[in-house]
Short mmCIF file of C-alpha atoms and ligand atoms in Angstrom, two decimals:
data_model
loop_
_atom_site.label_atom_id
_atom_site.label_comp_id
_atom_site.label_asym_id
_atom_site.label_seq_id
_atom_site.Cartn_x
_atom_site.Cartn_y
_atom_site.Cartn_z
CA UNK A 1 14.40 4.52 0.28
CA UNK A 2 13.17 4.35 -3.27
CA UNK A 3 11.64 7.46 -4.75
CA UNK A 4 9.45 7.59 -7.82
CA UNK A 5 8.74 10.81 -9.70
CA UNK A 6 5.66 10.95 -11.90
CA UNK A 7 4.65 14.36 -13.10
CA UNK A 8 5.86 15.89 -9.84
CA UNK A 9 4.22 13.21 -7.70
CA UNK A 10 6.53 11.71 -5.09
CA UNK A 11 6.23 8.21 -3.82
CA UNK A 12 8.45 6.48 -1.32
CA UNK A 13 8.19 2.79 -0.60
CA UNK A 14 8.40 3.39 3.16
CA UNK A 15 5.53 5.91 3.05
CA UNK A 16 3.37 3.53 1.00
CA UNK A 17 4.09 0.75 3.50
CA UNK A 18 3.10 3.11 6.31
CA UNK A 19 -0.38 3.45 4.80
CA UNK A 20 -0.89 -0.05 6.16
CA UNK A 21 -0.38 1.13 9.75
CA UNK A 22 -2.93 3.82 9.08
CA UNK A 23 -5.45 1.31 7.75
CA UNK A 24 -4.99 -1.03 10.73
CA UNK A 25 -5.29 1.89 13.19
CA UNK A 26 -8.51 3.06 11.53
CA UNK A 27 -9.97 -0.43 11.49
CA UNK A 28 -9.22 -0.76 15.21
CA UNK A 29 -10.94 2.58 15.82
CA UNK A 30 -14.02 1.09 14.09
CA UNK A 31 -13.82 -2.05 16.20
CA UNK A 32 -13.60 -0.04 19.42
CA UNK A 33 -16.70 1.95 18.52
CA UNK A 34 -18.68 -1.16 17.55
CA UNK A 35 -18.79 -0.58 13.78
CA UNK A 36 -17.07 -3.81 12.84
CA UNK A 37 -16.08 -7.05 14.49
CA UNK A 38 -12.43 -8.00 14.24
CA UNK A 39 -10.94 -9.90 17.16
CA UNK A 40 -7.39 -9.64 15.84
CA UNK A 41 -6.61 -6.21 14.43
CA UNK A 42 -5.70 -4.87 17.92
CA UNK A 43 -2.72 -7.24 17.92
CA UNK A 44 -1.28 -5.33 14.95
CA UNK A 45 -1.69 -1.78 16.28
CA UNK A 46 0.83 -0.24 18.65
CA UNK A 47 -0.96 2.99 19.49
CA UNK A 48 -4.72 3.16 19.53
CA UNK A 49 -6.17 6.31 18.04
CA UNK A 50 -9.81 7.35 18.03
CA UNK A 51 -10.80 8.41 14.53
CA UNK A 52 -13.46 11.01 13.71
CA UNK A 53 -16.97 9.64 13.07
CA UNK A 54 -16.69 10.30 9.33
CA UNK A 55 -13.49 8.25 9.10
CA UNK A 56 -15.06 5.43 11.12
CA UNK A 57 -18.09 5.42 8.85
CA UNK A 58 -15.87 5.40 5.73
CA UNK A 59 -13.83 2.45 7.00
CA UNK A 60 -17.01 0.67 8.00
CA UNK A 61 -18.33 1.02 4.43
CA UNK A 62 -15.01 -0.23 3.01
CA UNK A 63 -15.05 -3.24 5.34
CA UNK A 64 -18.74 -3.98 4.73
CA UNK A 65 -18.58 -3.97 0.92
CA UNK A 66 -15.54 -6.24 0.81
CA UNK A 67 -17.09 -8.56 3.32
CA UNK A 68 -20.41 -8.76 1.50
CA UNK A 69 -18.81 -9.53 -1.86
CA UNK A 70 -16.39 -12.00 -0.27
CA UNK A 71 -19.29 -13.84 1.37
CA UNK A 72 -21.13 -13.94 -1.96
CA UNK A 73 -18.05 -15.60 -3.43
CA UNK A 74 -17.61 -18.04 -0.54
CA UNK A 75 -21.32 -18.94 -0.71
CA UNK A 76 -21.20 -19.61 -4.45
CA UNK A 77 -22.50 -23.13 -5.03
CA UNK A 78 -19.78 -25.40 -6.40
CA UNK A 79 -18.07 -28.63 -5.44
CA UNK A 80 -14.70 -27.04 -6.07
CA UNK A 81 -12.36 -25.72 -3.40
CA UNK A 82 -12.03 -21.95 -3.22
CA UNK A 83 -8.98 -19.70 -2.92
CA UNK A 84 -8.33 -16.11 -1.89
CA UNK A 85 -5.29 -14.12 -3.00
CA UNK A 86 -4.72 -10.80 -1.25
CA UNK A 87 -2.34 -8.33 -2.93
CA UNK A 88 -0.78 -5.74 -0.63
CA UNK A 89 -2.51 -7.46 2.29
CA UNK A 90 -0.85 -5.38 4.99
CA UNK A 91 -2.16 -6.34 8.42
CA UNK A 92 -5.50 -7.55 7.11
CA UNK A 93 -6.96 -10.19 9.43
CA UNK A 94 -9.72 -11.58 7.23
CA UNK A 95 -8.24 -15.08 7.15
CA UNK A 96 -8.39 -15.41 10.92
CA UNK A 97 -11.92 -14.09 11.02
CA UNK A 98 -13.10 -16.52 8.34
CA UNK A 99 -11.53 -19.36 10.34
CA UNK A 100 -13.47 -18.30 13.45
CA UNK A 101 -16.65 -18.19 11.42
CA UNK A 102 -15.99 -21.68 10.07
CA UNK A 103 -15.88 -20.52 6.45
CA UNK A 104 -12.20 -20.27 5.49
CA UNK A 105 -11.34 -20.98 1.87
CA UNK A 106 -9.19 -23.98 1.04
CA UNK A 107 -6.20 -21.67 0.54
CA UNK A 108 -5.60 -18.04 1.57
CA UNK A 109 -2.48 -16.32 0.21
CA UNK A 110 -1.27 -12.87 1.24
CA UNK A 111 1.47 -10.82 -0.44
CA UNK A 112 3.17 -7.59 0.56
CA UNK A 113 6.60 -5.99 0.73
CA UNK A 114 9.04 -7.86 2.94
CA UNK A 115 9.17 -4.99 5.46
CA UNK A 116 5.45 -5.53 6.04
CA UNK A 117 5.32 -9.34 5.86
CA UNK A 118 8.24 -9.58 8.33
CA UNK A 119 6.29 -7.54 10.86
CA UNK A 120 3.15 -9.57 10.21
CA UNK A 121 5.03 -12.86 10.53
CA UNK A 122 6.55 -11.68 13.84
CA UNK A 123 3.14 -10.75 15.23
CA UNK A 124 1.60 -14.05 14.11
CA UNK A 125 4.49 -15.90 15.76
CA UNK A 126 4.22 -13.88 18.97
CA UNK A 127 0.50 -14.23 19.66
CA UNK A 128 -0.73 -17.75 20.34
CA UNK A 129 -4.29 -16.82 19.34
CA UNK A 130 -2.96 -16.28 15.80
CA UNK A 131 -0.17 -18.85 15.72
CA UNK A 132 -2.25 -21.74 16.99
CA UNK A 133 -4.89 -21.13 14.34
CA UNK A 134 -2.36 -22.13 11.69
CA UNK A 135 -1.87 -25.62 13.05
CA UNK A 136 1.18 -27.45 14.41
CA UNK A 137 2.87 -27.77 11.01
CA UNK A 138 2.99 -24.05 10.26
CA UNK A 139 6.41 -22.56 9.64
CA UNK A 140 6.96 -18.91 10.45
CA UNK A 141 10.07 -16.91 9.57
CA UNK A 142 10.38 -13.27 10.62
CA UNK A 143 13.71 -13.02 8.80
CA UNK A 144 12.25 -14.14 5.49
CA UNK A 145 8.90 -12.50 6.15
CA UNK A 146 7.14 -15.76 5.41
CA UNK A 147 4.41 -17.88 6.92
CA UNK A 148 3.52 -21.24 5.43
CA UNK A 149 0.77 -23.55 6.60
CA UNK A 150 -1.53 -25.90 4.75
CA UNK A 151 -4.31 -23.34 4.31
CA UNK A 152 -2.61 -19.96 4.78
CA UNK A 153 0.52 -18.45 3.26
CA UNK A 154 2.16 -15.06 3.65
CA UNK A 155 4.93 -14.12 1.22
CA UNK A 156 7.19 -11.13 0.64
CA UNK A 157 6.66 -10.13 -2.98
CA UNK A 158 6.75 -6.84 -4.81
CA UNK A 159 3.57 -7.36 -6.81
CA UNK A 160 4.88 -5.17 -9.65
CA UNK A 161 7.15 -8.08 -10.60
CA UNK A 162 4.88 -10.35 -12.62
CA UNK A 163 7.56 -13.03 -12.92
CA UNK A 164 7.54 -13.20 -9.10
CA UNK A 165 3.76 -13.57 -9.18
CA UNK A 166 4.20 -16.59 -11.44
CA UNK A 167 6.75 -18.04 -9.03
CA UNK A 168 4.32 -17.36 -6.18
CA UNK A 169 1.70 -19.57 -7.84
CA UNK A 170 4.16 -22.46 -7.82
CA UNK A 171 5.36 -21.84 -4.26
CA UNK A 172 1.87 -21.53 -2.78
CA UNK A 173 0.31 -24.18 -5.01
CA UNK A 174 -2.56 -21.87 -5.84
CA UNK A 175 -4.49 -23.72 -8.52
CA UNK A 176 -5.38 -21.23 -11.28
CA UNK A 177 -8.29 -23.40 -12.40
CA UNK A 178 -10.11 -23.15 -9.04
CA UNK A 179 -12.53 -20.34 -8.14
CA UNK A 180 -10.37 -17.51 -6.83
CA UNK A 181 -11.14 -14.16 -5.17
CA UNK A 182 -8.36 -11.62 -5.62
CA UNK A 183 -8.31 -8.63 -3.25
CA UNK A 184 -6.54 -5.33 -3.93
CA UNK A 185 -7.80 -3.01 -1.18
CA UNK A 186 -6.16 0.41 -1.51
CA UNK A 187 -3.08 -0.99 -3.18
CA UNK A 188 -2.95 -0.70 -6.98
CA UNK A 189 -3.62 3.05 -6.91
CA UNK A 190 -0.14 3.51 -5.38
CA UNK A 191 1.50 1.76 -8.34
CA UNK A 192 2.48 3.20 -11.69
CA UNK A 193 -0.31 2.56 -14.25
CA UNK A 194 1.78 0.13 -16.33
CA UNK A 195 2.26 -2.11 -13.27
CA UNK A 196 -1.44 -2.02 -12.46
CA UNK A 197 -2.30 -3.00 -16.03
CA UNK A 198 0.19 -5.83 -16.03
CA UNK A 199 -1.10 -7.19 -12.68
CA UNK A 200 -4.72 -7.03 -13.91
CA UNK A 201 -3.67 -8.69 -17.19
CA UNK A 202 -1.59 -11.34 -15.44
CA UNK A 203 -4.51 -12.25 -13.18
CA UNK A 204 -6.98 -12.35 -16.11
CA UNK A 205 -4.74 -14.69 -18.07
CA UNK A 206 -4.03 -17.01 -15.13
CA UNK A 207 -7.38 -17.32 -13.37
CA UNK A 208 -10.29 -18.40 -15.56
CA UNK A 209 -12.85 -18.52 -12.73
CA UNK A 210 -12.15 -15.49 -10.62
CA UNK A 211 -13.24 -12.18 -9.16
CA UNK A 212 -10.73 -9.33 -8.94
CA UNK A 213 -11.87 -6.88 -6.22
CA UNK A 214 -10.47 -3.37 -6.24
CA UNK A 215 -11.12 -0.63 -3.66
CA UNK A 216 -9.49 2.73 -4.28
CA UNK A 217 -9.76 6.44 -5.02
CA UNK A 218 -11.40 8.14 -8.02
CA UNK A 219 -12.28 11.65 -9.19
CA UNK A 220 -8.94 13.47 -8.80
CA UNK A 221 -10.02 16.54 -10.75
CA UNK A 222 -12.44 18.43 -8.51
CA UNK A 223 -11.52 20.46 -5.44
CA UNK A 224 -11.99 17.56 -3.01
CA UNK A 225 -9.98 15.23 -5.27
CA UNK A 226 -7.13 17.71 -5.60
CA UNK A 227 -6.95 18.11 -1.83
CA UNK A 228 -7.05 14.33 -1.30
CA UNK A 229 -4.12 13.91 -3.69
CA UNK A 230 -2.16 16.77 -2.13
CA UNK A 231 -2.58 15.27 1.35
CA UNK A 232 -1.24 11.91 0.27
CA UNK A 233 1.58 13.43 -1.78
CA UNK A 234 2.71 15.48 1.19
CA UNK A 235 3.10 12.20 3.10
CA UNK A 236 5.20 10.78 0.25
CA UNK A 237 2.63 8.31 -0.98
CA UNK A 238 1.36 9.71 -4.25
CA UNK A 239 -1.55 8.03 -5.99
CA UNK A 240 0.54 7.22 -9.03
CA UNK A 241 -2.31 5.38 -10.73
CA UNK A 242 -5.15 7.84 -10.31
CA UNK A 243 -4.82 9.76 -13.57
CA UNK A 244 -4.84 6.56 -15.63
CA UNK A 245 -8.16 5.46 -14.11
CA UNK A 246 -9.84 8.61 -12.76
CA UNK A 247 -13.47 7.55 -13.26
CA UNK A 248 -15.77 4.58 -12.74
CA UNK A 249 -15.86 3.94 -16.49
CA UNK A 250 -12.07 3.88 -16.68
CA UNK A 251 -11.85 1.42 -13.76
CA UNK A 252 -14.24 -0.89 -15.62
CA UNK A 253 -12.19 -0.46 -18.79
CA UNK A 254 -9.01 -1.39 -16.96
CA UNK A 255 -10.41 -4.87 -16.39
CA UNK A 256 -11.97 -5.32 -19.83
CA UNK A 257 -8.84 -4.07 -21.62
CA UNK A 258 -6.74 -6.52 -19.63
CA UNK A 259 -8.86 -9.51 -20.58
CA UNK A 260 -11.55 -9.82 -17.90
CA UNK A 261 -14.94 -10.93 -19.24
CA UNK A 262 -17.10 -8.53 -17.23
CA UNK A 263 -16.50 -5.56 -14.99
CA UNK A 264 -18.53 -3.28 -12.73
CA UNK A 265 -17.53 -0.13 -10.80
CA UNK A 266 -19.67 1.82 -8.32
CA UNK A 267 -18.69 4.71 -6.12
CA UNK A 268 -18.88 4.27 -2.37
CA UNK A 269 -21.80 6.66 -2.00
CA UNK A 270 -23.95 4.42 -4.18
CA UNK A 271 -22.56 1.30 -2.51
CA UNK A 272 -23.41 2.66 0.93
CA UNK A 273 -26.92 3.68 -0.11
CA UNK A 274 -27.83 0.74 -2.35
CA UNK A 275 -25.68 -2.27 -1.49
CA UNK A 276 -24.81 -2.26 2.21
CA UNK A 277 -27.64 -3.79 4.20
CA UNK A 278 -30.11 -1.24 5.50
CA UNK A 279 -30.35 -2.85 8.97
CA UNK A 280 -26.58 -2.60 9.28
CA UNK A 281 -26.62 1.02 8.18
CA UNK A 282 -29.27 1.83 10.76
CA UNK A 283 -27.22 0.09 13.42
CA UNK A 284 -23.94 1.89 12.71
CA UNK A 285 -25.61 5.26 12.17
CA UNK A 286 -26.67 5.17 15.82
CA UNK A 287 -23.15 4.60 17.12
CA UNK A 288 -21.87 8.18 17.06
CA UNK A 289 -23.18 11.71 16.63
CA UNK A 290 -22.77 12.54 12.95
CA UNK A 291 -23.46 15.81 11.21
CA UNK A 292 -20.87 15.92 8.43
CA UNK A 293 -23.29 14.95 5.69
CA UNK A 294 -21.93 17.19 2.95
CA UNK A 295 -18.36 16.07 3.63
CA UNK A 296 -19.51 12.44 3.80
CA UNK A 297 -21.11 12.62 0.36
CA UNK A 298 -18.03 14.21 -1.16
CA UNK A 299 -15.67 11.74 0.46
CA UNK A 300 -17.65 8.71 -0.64
CA UNK A 301 -17.80 9.97 -4.22
CA UNK A 302 -14.00 9.80 -4.23
CA UNK A 303 -13.71 6.11 -3.42
CA UNK A 304 -15.01 3.17 -5.40
CA UNK A 305 -15.14 -0.56 -5.71
CA UNK A 306 -14.55 -2.10 -9.10
CA UNK A 307 -14.45 -5.77 -9.85
CA UNK A 308 -13.54 -7.87 -12.84
CA UNK A 309 -15.10 -11.28 -13.39
CA UNK A 310 -13.83 -14.27 -15.33
CA UNK A 311 -16.48 -16.92 -15.32
CA UNK A 312 -15.61 -19.75 -17.66
CA UNK A 313 -17.59 -22.22 -15.54
CA UNK A 314 -20.70 -20.04 -15.18
CA UNK A 315 -20.48 -19.83 -11.37
CA UNK A 316 -20.89 -16.10 -10.91
CA UNK A 317 -24.26 -15.25 -12.48
CA UNK A 318 -25.49 -14.31 -9.03
CA UNK A 319 -22.38 -12.37 -7.97
CA UNK A 320 -22.20 -8.61 -7.64
CA UNK A 321 -23.82 -5.38 -6.55
CA UNK A 322 -27.18 -5.78 -8.20
CA UNK A 323 -27.58 -9.43 -7.24
CA UNK A 324 -28.98 -9.54 -3.74
N1 SAM B 401 -4.92 -4.07 1.92
C1 SAM B 401 -4.65 -3.68 3.28
C2 SAM B 401 -5.87 -3.01 3.89
O1 SAM B 401 -6.71 -2.51 3.17
O2 SAM B 401 -5.93 -2.96 5.12
C3 SAM B 401 -3.46 -2.71 3.34
C4 SAM B 401 -3.66 -1.47 2.56
S1 SAM B 401 -2.31 -0.31 2.65
C5 SAM B 401 -3.20 1.14 2.28
C6 SAM B 401 -1.39 -0.65 1.17
C7 SAM B 401 -0.54 -1.90 1.26
O3 SAM B 401 -0.07 -2.23 -0.06
C8 SAM B 401 0.68 -1.71 2.14
O4 SAM B 401 0.77 -2.76 3.06
C9 SAM B 401 1.84 -1.72 1.13
O5 SAM B 401 3.05 -2.21 1.68
C10 SAM B 401 1.27 -2.64 0.05
N2 SAM B 401 1.94 -2.44 -1.26
C11 SAM B 401 2.01 -1.29 -1.97
N3 SAM B 401 2.74 -1.48 -3.09
C12 SAM B 401 3.11 -2.79 -3.09
C13 SAM B 401 3.91 -3.58 -3.96
N4 SAM B 401 4.45 -3.05 -5.06
N5 SAM B 401 4.10 -4.88 -3.66
C14 SAM B 401 3.57 -5.41 -2.52
N6 SAM B 401 2.81 -4.70 -1.65
C15 SAM B 401 2.60 -3.41 -1.92
#
């Protein structure tokens, strides 16, 4: 087990990988209560756990903002094929959902540590409802932690190794000139800041028509933030990146400094109130008794979505939070 020490913060690779089980368990809790639709996440969860209403609502908001921005990207008018690259994908099932909805991108690539991709490959191989979606030519290797099919690829890569990211482009035949949506959902914040900068810079220099979507924590310096950090540190998964980008402005700067043309960051409170569809909010707010309003506000102020945009072909004028 690798241990990193940053100003007293402890991070173990195994504990960071385990955050994926947590995310999948919470997403399943949301599915079971009717917050979100995901016909596959239950295949990735061993023990179902019912989360508190505030956690369900938080995961719903996380799922809804990613989904809404992803659909904006997929609906962007262009004759070109589209690609999605998911960094630290964990047990995310978006590809299978997009297939069911008839809107998969031309190529969907997922990366994670081998310990995680091996488990994901094994589950995809085991369940016909996943395996058969990849077509008869798909090759699946639990040992290598790899899945390869014509439209979906899963690879074991430590994303801190930028040389490996370059190799990945060749292996997967991602075409850096095509419109690409890059997802980093609760991933980069676990990395040391230099790695995060080099990943953001690598992506900016490779993909000229792209969106880089980031969902992660902010505001470490108030009482709630300090407690949030302590909780994660006690589990061995310190937020190594949070002090380098503690605010919305610094998340936007991360992208601009690394070569992205535009960048926007909003906290999840604003996103919930102003971006997530009001009919959807009304629907999910009726699902469970909820009286933790003060806690909800604080929690949502400590998570954000930031995105960087490279738009050399002028495709993304209508992309983003304020463009509805
Ligand atoms: N993105 C998924 C989601 O939101 O459901 C999983 C999020 S989970 C909190 C973080 C994931 O990032 C884990 O699966 C972990 O293994 C992966 N991860 C963290 N550091 C990584 C690295 N250096 N290289 C590859 N994957 C990494």
